[in-house]
Coordinates of C-alpha atoms in Angstrom, one line a residue:
M1 CA 93.4 108.3 40.1
S2 CA 93.1 107.1 43.7
D3 CA 96.9 106.9 44.3
Q4 CA 97.4 108.2 47.8
V5 CA 101.2 108.3 47.7
Q6 CA 102.7 111.7 48.4
P7 CA 105.2 112.7 45.7
A8 CA 108.8 112.7 46.7
Q9 CA 111.0 115.7 46.0
G10 CA 114.2 116.2 44.2
P11 CA 115.8 114.9 40.9
G12 CA 114.6 111.6 39.8
A13 CA 111.9 111.4 42.3
G14 CA 109.1 110.8 39.8
G15 CA 108.7 108.0 37.3
P16 CA 107.0 107.1 34.0
G17 CA 103.3 106.7 33.6
P18 CA 100.6 109.4 33.8
D19 CA 101.3 110.0 37.5
G20 CA 105.1 110.3 37.3
A21 CA 107.4 113.2 36.7
G22 CA 109.3 111.1 34.2
F23 CA 112.7 109.6 33.5
T24 CA 114.3 107.9 30.6
Y25 CA 115.8 104.4 30.2
R26 CA 119.1 104.8 28.3
G27 CA 120.2 102.5 25.5
A28 CA 116.9 101.8 23.7
E29 CA 117.3 102.2 19.9
Q30 CA 115.0 102.6 16.9
E31 CA 114.7 99.7 14.5
L32 CA 114.3 100.1 10.8
I33 CA 112.4 97.1 9.5
V34 CA 112.0 96.2 5.8
V35 CA 109.3 93.9 4.5
A36 CA 110.2 92.3 1.2
S37 CA 107.9 91.7 -1.7
P38 CA 106.9 88.0 -1.6
G39 CA 107.5 87.5 -5.3
A40 CA 111.1 88.8 -5.2
Q41 CA 112.3 85.9 -2.9
L42 CA 115.2 88.0 -1.5
R43 CA 118.4 86.3 -0.3
A44 CA 120.4 88.7 1.8
R45 CA 124.2 88.1 2.1
A46 CA 127.0 90.1 3.7
E47 CA 128.1 91.6 0.3
D48 CA 124.7 92.1 -1.5
V49 CA 121.1 91.0 -1.9
R50 CA 120.0 88.5 -4.6
S51 CA 116.7 87.3 -5.8
A52 CA 115.9 83.6 -6.0
A53 CA 113.1 84.6 -8.5
G54 CA 115.5 86.4 -10.8
A55 CA 114.2 89.9 -10.0
D56 CA 116.5 92.9 -10.8
L57 CA 117.8 94.2 -7.5
S58 CA 120.6 96.4 -8.8
A59 CA 118.9 99.6 -7.5
L60 CA 118.5 98.1 -4.1
N61 CA 122.1 96.9 -3.9
M62 CA 123.4 100.3 -5.2
F63 CA 121.4 102.1 -2.5
L64 CA 122.7 99.8 0.3
S65 CA 126.3 100.2 -0.9
D66 CA 126.1 104.0 -1.3
E67 CA 124.6 104.4 2.2
Q68 CA 126.8 101.8 3.8
L69 CA 123.9 99.7 5.0
Q70 CA 123.3 96.0 5.3
L71 CA 120.0 94.1 4.9
Q72 CA 119.9 91.4 7.6
P73 CA 117.3 88.6 7.7
L74 CA 115.4 89.3 10.9
F75 CA 114.6 85.7 11.8
G76 CA 117.5 83.9 10.1
S77 CA 118.1 82.1 6.8
E78 CA 115.3 82.7 4.3
E79 CA 115.5 79.1 3.0
R80 CA 115.2 77.6 6.4
L81 CA 112.3 79.8 7.3
Q82 CA 110.4 78.9 4.1
Q83 CA 111.0 75.2 4.7
A84 CA 109.5 75.6 8.2
S85 CA 106.4 77.6 7.0
P86 CA 103.0 76.0 7.7
A87 CA 101.3 74.1 5.0
P88 CA 98.6 75.9 2.9
G89 CA 95.5 76.3 5.0
E90 CA 97.3 76.1 8.3
Q91 CA 97.2 79.1 10.6
G92 CA 100.6 80.3 11.6
P93 CA 102.6 83.5 11.7
P94 CA 103.1 85.7 8.6
D95 CA 105.9 84.6 6.3
L96 CA 109.0 85.2 8.5
A97 CA 111.3 85.2 5.5
L98 CA 109.9 88.5 4.3
F99 CA 111.3 90.5 7.3
Y100 CA 114.7 92.3 7.4
R101 CA 116.5 94.7 9.7
V102 CA 118.6 97.5 8.3
R103 CA 122.0 97.7 10.0
G104 CA 123.7 101.1 9.9
G105 CA 122.3 104.6 9.6
E106 CA 120.3 104.4 12.8
S107 CA 120.3 108.2 13.2
R108 CA 118.7 108.6 9.8
A109 CA 116.1 105.8 10.1
Q110 CA 113.1 107.9 9.1
E111 CA 114.9 109.4 6.0
L112 CA 116.2 105.9 4.9
R113 CA 112.7 104.3 5.5
A114 CA 111.1 106.4 2.8
R115 CA 113.8 105.8 0.3
I116 CA 114.2 102.0 0.8
A117 CA 110.5 101.4 0.7
A118 CA 110.4 102.7 -2.9
L119 CA 113.0 100.3 -4.2
P120 CA 112.2 97.2 -6.4
G121 CA 111.9 94.0 -4.4
I122 CA 110.6 95.9 -1.3
D123 CA 107.0 95.9 -0.2
T124 CA 107.3 98.5 2.6
A125 CA 109.5 99.6 5.5
Y126 CA 108.7 101.1 8.9
V127 CA 110.6 102.5 11.9
K128 CA 109.9 101.1 15.4
P129 CA 110.6 103.4 18.3
G130 CA 112.9 102.1 21.0
A131 CA 111.3 99.6 23.4
V132 CA 111.6 100.3 27.1
P133 CA 110.5 98.4 30.3
A134 CA 106.8 98.7 31.1
T135 CA 107.4 99.9 34.7
V136 CA 106.5 102.9 36.7
A137 CA 108.3 104.4 39.7
D138 CA 106.8 104.6 43.1
D139 CA 107.4 107.7 45.1
N140 CA 108.4 107.0 48.7
R141 CA 111.9 105.5 48.6
R142 CA 113.1 103.9 51.8
L143 CA 116.8 103.1 51.6
K144 CA 118.3 100.7 54.0
E145 CA 122.0 101.0 53.4
G146 CA 124.6 98.4 54.4
A147 CA 122.3 95.6 55.8
P148 CA 124.7 93.0 57.0
V149 CA 122.4 90.0 56.6
T150 CA 119.4 89.9 54.3
P151 CA 116.2 89.5 56.2
D152 CA 113.3 87.3 55.1
F153 CA 111.1 89.6 53.0
S154 CA 108.6 87.0 51.9
G155 CA 106.0 88.2 54.4
R156 CA 105.8 91.4 52.2
Q157 CA 104.9 89.4 49.1
G158 CA 101.2 89.5 49.3
Y159 CA 100.9 88.4 45.7
L160 CA 101.9 84.9 46.9
R161 CA 99.0 84.6 49.3
P162 CA 95.6 82.9 48.7
A163 CA 93.0 84.6 46.4
P164 CA 91.7 87.1 46.1
E165 CA 94.8 88.9 47.6
G166 CA 97.3 86.9 45.6
V167 CA 97.6 84.0 43.2
D168 CA 97.9 81.3 45.9
A169 CA 101.4 80.2 45.3
H170 CA 101.6 78.9 48.8
W171 CA 98.9 76.3 47.9
A172 CA 100.6 75.5 44.6
W173 CA 104.0 74.7 46.3
H174 CA 102.4 71.8 48.1
R175 CA 101.1 70.2 44.8
P176 CA 103.2 68.0 42.6
G177 CA 104.8 70.3 40.0
G178 CA 103.2 73.4 41.5
A179 CA 106.5 75.2 42.0
G180 CA 107.1 75.2 38.3
R181 CA 109.0 71.9 37.9
G182 CA 109.8 71.1 34.3
V183 CA 109.0 74.6 33.0
T184 CA 111.4 77.1 31.5
V185 CA 110.7 80.9 31.3
V186 CA 112.7 83.3 29.1
D187 CA 112.4 87.0 30.0
V188 CA 112.9 89.2 26.9
E189 CA 114.1 92.7 27.7
G190 CA 117.5 94.5 28.2
A191 CA 119.6 93.5 31.2
W192 CA 119.8 91.6 34.5
Q193 CA 121.9 91.2 37.6
L194 CA 122.6 87.5 37.1
G195 CA 124.8 87.2 40.2
H196 CA 122.0 88.2 42.6
E197 CA 122.1 86.3 45.8
D198 CA 118.5 85.2 45.5
L199 CA 118.5 84.0 41.9
A200 CA 121.2 81.3 41.9
A201 CA 119.3 78.1 42.0
K202 CA 117.5 77.9 38.7
L203 CA 118.8 80.8 36.6
A204 CA 120.2 79.6 33.3
G205 CA 121.7 82.8 32.1
I206 CA 121.4 84.7 28.9
V207 CA 120.4 82.7 25.9
V208 CA 120.6 85.4 23.2
G209 CA 121.7 89.0 22.8
T210 CA 124.0 91.3 24.7
P211 CA 122.7 92.9 27.9
L212 CA 122.6 96.7 28.1
T213 CA 124.9 98.2 30.7
D214 CA 122.5 100.7 32.1
L215 CA 121.7 100.2 35.8
A216 CA 118.0 101.0 35.3
W217 CA 117.6 98.2 32.8
R218 CA 119.5 95.8 35.1
N219 CA 117.4 96.6 38.1
H220 CA 114.3 96.0 36.0
G221 CA 115.2 92.6 34.7
T222 CA 116.4 91.5 38.1
A223 CA 113.0 92.4 39.6
V224 CA 111.2 90.5 36.9
I225 CA 113.2 87.3 37.4
G226 CA 112.8 87.6 41.2
V227 CA 109.0 87.6 41.0
I228 CA 109.1 84.4 38.9
G229 CA 112.0 82.4 40.2
G230 CA 113.4 83.9 43.4
D231 CA 115.1 81.1 45.4
M232 CA 113.0 79.5 48.1
G233 CA 114.9 80.0 51.4
E234 CA 115.1 81.8 54.8
Y235 CA 116.1 85.2 53.4
G236 CA 115.1 87.6 50.7
V237 CA 112.1 86.7 48.6
N238 CA 110.4 83.6 47.2
G239 CA 109.6 83.3 43.5
I240 CA 106.1 82.2 42.5
V241 CA 107.7 79.2 40.8
P242 CA 111.1 78.7 42.4
E243 CA 111.6 75.3 40.7
A244 CA 111.1 76.7 37.2
V245 CA 114.2 77.4 35.1
T246 CA 114.5 81.1 34.3
A247 CA 116.6 82.5 31.4
A248 CA 117.1 85.9 29.8
A249 CA 117.1 87.2 26.2
S250 CA 118.3 90.7 25.4
F251 CA 117.1 92.5 22.3
Q252 CA 120.2 94.7 22.1
G253 CA 121.9 94.2 18.8
I254 CA 119.2 92.0 17.3
G255 CA 115.9 93.8 17.9
T256 CA 112.8 92.8 19.8
A257 CA 111.2 90.5 17.2
A258 CA 114.4 88.5 16.7
A259 CA 114.9 88.2 20.4
I260 CA 111.4 86.8 20.8
H261 CA 111.9 84.4 17.9
A262 CA 115.3 83.2 19.2
A263 CA 113.9 82.7 22.7
A264 CA 111.1 80.6 21.2
D265 CA 113.6 78.4 19.3
R266 CA 115.2 77.4 22.6
L267 CA 111.9 76.3 24.2
G268 CA 109.3 73.6 23.9
P269 CA 105.5 73.3 24.3
G270 CA 104.4 74.4 27.8
D271 CA 107.4 76.8 28.3
V272 CA 106.9 80.6 28.5
V273 CA 108.3 83.7 26.8
L274 CA 107.8 86.9 28.8
V275 CA 107.9 90.2 26.8
E276 CA 108.7 92.9 29.4
L277 CA 108.7 95.9 27.0
H278 CA 106.4 98.4 25.4
R279 CA 107.0 101.3 23.0
P280 CA 105.3 104.6 21.8
G281 CA 102.2 104.0 19.7
P282 CA 100.1 106.0 17.2
R283 CA 98.2 108.1 19.8
F284 CA 101.1 110.7 19.9
E285 CA 102.6 109.9 16.5
Y286 CA 105.0 107.3 18.1
A287 CA 106.8 110.0 20.1
E288 CA 109.0 108.9 22.9
R289 CA 107.7 110.4 26.2
D290 CA 109.0 110.3 29.7
D291 CA 105.5 109.9 31.1
Q292 CA 104.8 106.9 28.7
R293 CA 101.4 108.1 27.7
G294 CA 100.3 106.4 24.5
Y295 CA 102.8 103.5 24.9
I296 CA 101.4 100.1 23.8
A297 CA 102.2 96.4 23.6
L298 CA 104.8 95.3 21.1
E299 CA 102.4 93.1 19.1
W300 CA 101.1 96.2 17.3
W301 CA 104.2 96.1 15.0
P302 CA 104.1 93.5 12.2
D303 CA 107.5 91.8 12.9
D304 CA 106.8 91.5 16.6
F305 CA 103.4 90.1 15.9
A306 CA 104.9 87.6 13.5
A307 CA 107.5 86.5 16.1
I308 CA 104.8 86.0 18.8
R309 CA 102.7 84.1 16.4
Y310 CA 105.7 81.9 15.6
A311 CA 106.2 81.1 19.3
A312 CA 102.5 80.4 19.9
A313 CA 102.3 78.1 16.9
R314 CA 105.1 76.0 18.6
G315 CA 102.9 75.6 21.7
I316 CA 104.9 78.2 23.8
L317 CA 103.0 80.6 26.0
V318 CA 103.9 84.2 25.3
V319 CA 103.0 86.7 28.1
E320 CA 103.1 90.3 27.1
A321 CA 102.9 93.5 29.1
A322 CA 99.9 95.5 27.8
G323 CA 101.8 98.8 28.4
N324 CA 101.5 101.8 30.7
G325 CA 100.0 104.2 28.2
A326 CA 96.7 104.8 29.9
E327 CA 95.2 103.7 26.6
S328 CA 92.0 102.0 25.6
L329 CA 93.2 99.5 23.1
D330 CA 89.6 99.3 21.8
D331 CA 90.0 102.9 20.4
A332 CA 89.5 103.5 16.7
V333 CA 93.0 104.9 16.4
Y334 CA 94.3 101.3 16.4
E335 CA 92.1 100.3 13.5
R336 CA 93.9 102.6 11.1
R337 CA 96.7 100.8 9.3
P338 CA 99.9 103.0 9.2
D339 CA 100.9 103.7 5.6
E340 CA 104.3 102.1 6.3
F341 CA 102.8 98.7 7.4
P342 CA 102.2 95.9 4.9
E343 CA 98.7 95.6 3.4
W344 CA 98.0 92.3 5.2
W345 CA 98.4 93.9 8.6
R346 CA 95.3 93.9 10.8
N347 CA 94.8 95.5 14.2
P348 CA 95.9 92.8 16.7
F349 CA 94.1 94.5 19.6
N350 CA 90.7 93.9 17.9
P351 CA 89.5 90.4 19.0
S352 CA 87.7 89.9 15.7
N353 CA 91.1 89.8 13.9
Q354 CA 93.7 87.0 14.1
S355 CA 95.3 87.1 17.6
S356 CA 99.0 87.0 18.2
G357 CA 98.2 84.2 20.7
A358 CA 99.9 86.1 23.6
V359 CA 98.4 86.6 27.0
L360 CA 98.1 90.4 27.3
V361 CA 98.4 91.6 30.9
G362 CA 97.2 94.8 32.6
A363 CA 98.1 96.3 35.9
G364 CA 95.7 96.1 38.9
A365 CA 95.8 97.7 42.3
P366 CA 97.0 95.6 45.2
P367 CA 94.8 95.4 48.4
P368 CA 94.5 98.7 50.1
G369 CA 97.0 99.1 52.9
T370 CA 99.7 97.0 51.3
H371 CA 103.0 98.4 52.6
G372 CA 100.9 101.1 54.2
R373 CA 99.7 102.5 50.9
D374 CA 96.4 102.8 49.0
H375 CA 96.2 102.7 45.2
G376 CA 92.5 102.2 45.0
P377 CA 90.2 99.2 45.4
D378 CA 91.8 95.8 45.2
R379 CA 92.1 94.5 41.6
S380 CA 90.9 97.8 40.1
R381 CA 92.7 99.2 37.0
L382 CA 95.6 101.4 37.9
A383 CA 95.4 104.7 36.0
F384 CA 98.5 104.1 33.9
S385 CA 97.5 100.7 32.7
N386 CA 96.2 100.1 29.1
Y387 CA 92.9 98.3 28.9
G388 CA 90.4 96.8 26.5
A389 CA 88.8 93.7 25.3
R390 CA 92.1 92.2 24.2
L391 CA 93.5 92.0 27.7
D392 CA 93.4 88.6 29.3
A393 CA 94.5 89.0 32.9
Q394 CA 95.9 91.4 35.5
G395 CA 98.7 91.2 38.1
W396 CA 99.8 93.5 40.9
G397 CA 100.9 96.8 39.3
R398 CA 102.2 98.4 42.5
E399 CA 103.9 97.4 45.7
V400 CA 105.6 94.2 44.3
T401 CA 108.4 93.0 46.6
T402 CA 111.2 91.4 44.7
T403 CA 115.0 91.4 43.9
G404 CA 116.8 94.4 42.4
G405 CA 117.0 98.1 43.0
F406 CA 114.8 101.1 42.7
W407 CA 115.0 102.2 39.0
D408 CA 118.6 103.4 38.7
R409 CA 119.5 103.3 42.4
P410 CA 120.1 100.8 45.2
G411 CA 117.1 98.9 46.5
D412 CA 114.4 100.9 48.4
L413 CA 113.8 97.9 50.7
Q414 CA 117.5 96.9 51.0
G415 CA 120.3 98.8 49.4
G416 CA 123.9 99.0 50.4
P417 CA 127.2 98.7 48.4
E418 CA 126.5 95.2 47.0
E419 CA 124.2 95.1 44.0
I420 CA 123.7 91.3 44.4
A421 CA 121.9 92.0 47.7
W422 CA 119.5 94.8 46.6
Y423 CA 115.7 94.4 47.0
T424 CA 112.8 96.6 46.1
D425 CA 109.4 97.0 47.7
T426 CA 108.0 99.1 44.8
F427 CA 108.4 97.2 41.5
S428 CA 105.4 98.4 39.5
G429 CA 103.7 98.8 36.1
T430 CA 102.4 96.2 33.7
S431 CA 106.1 95.1 34.0
S432 CA 105.4 93.9 37.6
A433 CA 101.9 92.6 36.7
S434 CA 103.2 90.4 33.9
P435 CA 105.6 88.1 35.8
V436 CA 102.9 87.6 38.4
V437 CA 100.7 86.1 35.6
V438 CA 103.7 84.2 34.3
G439 CA 104.3 82.6 37.7
A440 CA 100.7 81.5 37.9
L441 CA 100.8 80.0 34.4
A442 CA 104.1 78.2 35.0
A443 CA 102.7 76.7 38.2
L444 CA 99.7 75.3 36.3
Q445 CA 102.0 74.0 33.5
G446 CA 104.2 72.2 36.1
M447 CA 101.2 70.6 37.7
L448 CA 99.7 69.5 34.4
M449 CA 103.0 67.9 33.2
T450 CA 103.7 66.3 36.5
A451 CA 100.2 64.7 36.4
G452 CA 101.0 63.3 32.9
Q453 CA 98.7 65.7 31.2
P454 CA 99.6 67.8 28.1
P455 CA 100.5 71.4 29.0
M456 CA 98.1 74.2 28.2
S457 CA 98.2 75.6 24.7
P458 CA 98.3 79.4 24.3
E459 CA 94.6 79.3 23.5
R460 CA 93.8 77.2 26.5
A461 CA 95.9 79.4 28.8
R462 CA 94.0 82.5 27.8
E463 CA 90.7 80.7 28.2
V464 CA 91.6 79.5 31.7
L465 CA 92.7 83.0 32.8
R466 CA 89.4 84.5 31.5
A467 CA 87.2 81.8 33.1
T468 CA 88.8 81.7 36.5
G469 CA 90.5 84.1 38.9
S470 CA 89.5 87.0 41.2
P471 CA 87.4 89.5 39.3
Q472 CA 88.4 93.0 38.4
Q473 CA 86.7 95.7 40.6
D474 CA 85.5 99.2 40.0
A475 CA 87.4 102.3 41.0
P476 CA 86.3 105.9 40.9
G477 CA 86.6 106.9 37.2
R478 CA 88.0 103.5 36.3
P479 CA 85.1 101.0 36.1
A480 CA 85.6 97.3 35.6
S481 CA 84.3 97.8 32.1
Q482 CA 87.8 99.2 31.3
R483 CA 88.9 95.6 31.1
I484 CA 92.2 94.4 32.5
G485 CA 90.8 91.0 33.4
N486 CA 90.9 88.8 36.5
R487 CA 93.8 88.3 38.9
P488 CA 94.9 84.6 38.5
D489 CA 93.9 82.1 41.1
I490 CA 96.0 79.0 40.7
K491 CA 93.8 76.9 42.9
A492 CA 90.6 77.8 41.0
A493 CA 92.4 77.3 37.7
V494 CA 93.6 73.8 38.7
T495 CA 90.0 72.8 39.5
H496 CA 89.1 74.1 36.0
L497 CA 91.9 72.2 34.3
L498 CA 92.0 69.0 36.4
P499 CA 88.6 68.5 38.0
Q500 CA 88.9 65.7 40.5
S501 CA 86.1 63.6 41.9
V502 CA 85.8 63.6 45.6
G503 CA 87.3 60.6 47.3
S504 CA 86.8 59.3 50.8
G505 CA 88.4 57.0 53.3
R506 CA 89.3 56.3 56.9
A507 CA 92.3 58.1 58.4
E508 CA 95.1 55.7 59.4
R509 CA 97.3 58.3 61.2
Y510 CA 97.6 62.0 61.6
W511 CA 100.0 64.9 62.1
D512 CA 99.1 68.2 63.7
E513 CA 101.4 70.7 61.9
L514 CA 101.4 73.5 64.4
V515 CA 104.5 75.2 62.9
P516 CA 104.2 74.7 59.1
Y517 CA 107.1 75.1 56.6
P518 CA 107.5 77.5 54.9
R519 CA 106.1 79.5 57.7
E520 CA 103.9 81.6 55.3
L521 CA 101.7 78.5 55.0
P522 CA 98.7 78.2 57.2
P523 CA 98.6 75.8 60.2
R524 CA 97.4 72.4 59.0
L525 CA 96.0 69.1 60.2
R526 CA 97.4 66.3 58.1
L527 CA 95.6 62.9 57.8
F528 CA 96.9 59.8 56.0
V529 CA 94.0 58.6 53.9
A530 CA 93.8 56.2 50.9
G531 CA 97.5 55.9 50.7
A532 CA 98.4 59.6 50.8
W533 CA 98.6 62.6 53.2
R534 CA 95.6 65.0 52.9
N535 CA 95.6 68.5 54.4
L536 CA 93.1 70.5 56.3
D537 CA 94.1 74.1 56.5
H538 CA 93.2 76.3 59.5
P539 CA 91.6 73.5 61.5
S540 CA 89.4 74.7 64.3
P541 CA 90.4 73.9 67.9
E542 CA 87.3 71.7 68.2
V543 CA 88.3 69.6 65.1
R544 CA 91.9 69.4 66.4
Q545 CA 90.7 68.1 69.8
A546 CA 88.3 65.6 68.3
V547 CA 91.0 64.1 66.1
H548 CA 93.5 64.0 69.0
S549 CA 90.9 62.2 71.2
A550 CA 89.9 59.7 68.5
F551 CA 93.5 58.6 68.0
A552 CA 94.4 58.7 71.7
G553 CA 91.5 56.2 72.4
G554 CA 93.2 53.6 70.3
R555 CA 90.3 52.8 67.9
P556 CA 90.0 55.9 65.8
D557 CA 87.1 56.3 63.4
V558 CA 87.9 59.4 61.4
R559 CA 86.1 59.5 58.0
V560 CA 87.7 62.0 55.5
W561 CA 86.4 63.3 52.2
F562 CA 89.1 64.8 49.9
S563 CA 89.8 66.3 46.5
D564 CA 93.3 65.7 45.4
D565 CA 95.3 66.2 48.7
E566 CA 92.9 68.7 50.2
I567 CA 90.4 67.7 52.8
V568 CA 86.9 68.9 52.0
G569 CA 85.0 67.0 54.7
L570 CA 85.7 65.3 58.1
V571 CA 83.5 63.3 60.5
V572 CA 84.9 61.9 63.8
T573 CA 82.8 59.1 65.3
G574 CA 85.3 57.4 67.6

């Protein structure tokens, strides 16, 4: 790994991922999931379980009573789910009415799994390890305690800049809908600081679940929301899509699959569900590890796959962290069906099998020198990132400047006594990469809908991310054949989605924007042509002078060629 950061010393200095010393997120719990036999047509109630098909469930009910357990429909009422199932021949999620969560006995999940799986009416049961955020810790913490007024940190957000460095959010903000107007994003994880000073404008709150109280979880969720929807302003950070509505869904108390399903039920076509979690996979027998080696994306588990498929079938984009396990998801270990999984399960990481429909995101290196650090060649795979043919796109996996603190501490960019004013310079992992991709997709959805076009379907979104963007690069020991995909380029994707014919006309007036707003934008020469203002970024001094002279002479003849509102050609003849 070409990570040049010198390790910090002392307790808690390291972080998860192959290059970290390790730490643990508190509060994540195992989930015991039951898959019913289709023919039994179970109907779970508070007091017992019945069969709509008349099957004898006395043994199942006796077991649940003796062990003080309850079988809870994972996705809601069985009757409602069956009524909403796709018609025969339609491709949709697996039958959601077959999935149940066992409440109670969490400390004995593995023992209970084997016993309940053998009962009449049950197809199988499996235990899911606790899901945790897919982030890694950076090593040099720079605490700035007690800052009286929050500075403008947006100049440190290189991921906002034009490609290939960033996703070109600056360009998108000046296009109708490009700041995410009309799009809602729900972040599925554990906790958030909803009162943060930089998240007030478009934050809708928690739509489902109860947030965890652990500070590390709260810092993580706050960082994610800041990348996507940080308020546009003169202090703090700017979100990639500050006009998008952001909301939160906690898995605590309901589990990850139910949280994804509930979030999807609150959204419509074109909206986005972001899954900011990963969990231990089969490489190390599902063991929880502080270094997160072997951790994989949630869609590996049948109920999570079903929930994601449900969202995708509704036209909702699901963006999923690929995980920080340093794993090749093409490895044969993922082809082996665990004995506890239902017979219909197929490896979702194999592109020849039915896809979950989610955009799977890997972690790429930022440009060398970002914040004075070098993590390898720009857009190369970071050593901790999972990779493989299933991955669709990458985002910055290191050096992401956003809201929130440094893991379980105050912000490393700005700390102090007020948590609502914490900022970090080192948000990382496939957790930081995924909201960067979400921001790019939300900008595209906003532009499409504002232009009166239908939003991208999940399939179209994956196609666009693969067909456009800044290509992955090689790193020593981590060639681009270890696929994490391209870094999104909003401008290139718009051209792919909305190809515009080049128009032309004579400029009627002009405006030389020497001091643009926001000031991160380049200097522009603006010309009013064919009923709209068109922009020429970074005009040369010669072009500026020629346009000035033409209009000063009183009979300007400035011919302009444009695509959308961008000037692609200019001739001054008078």
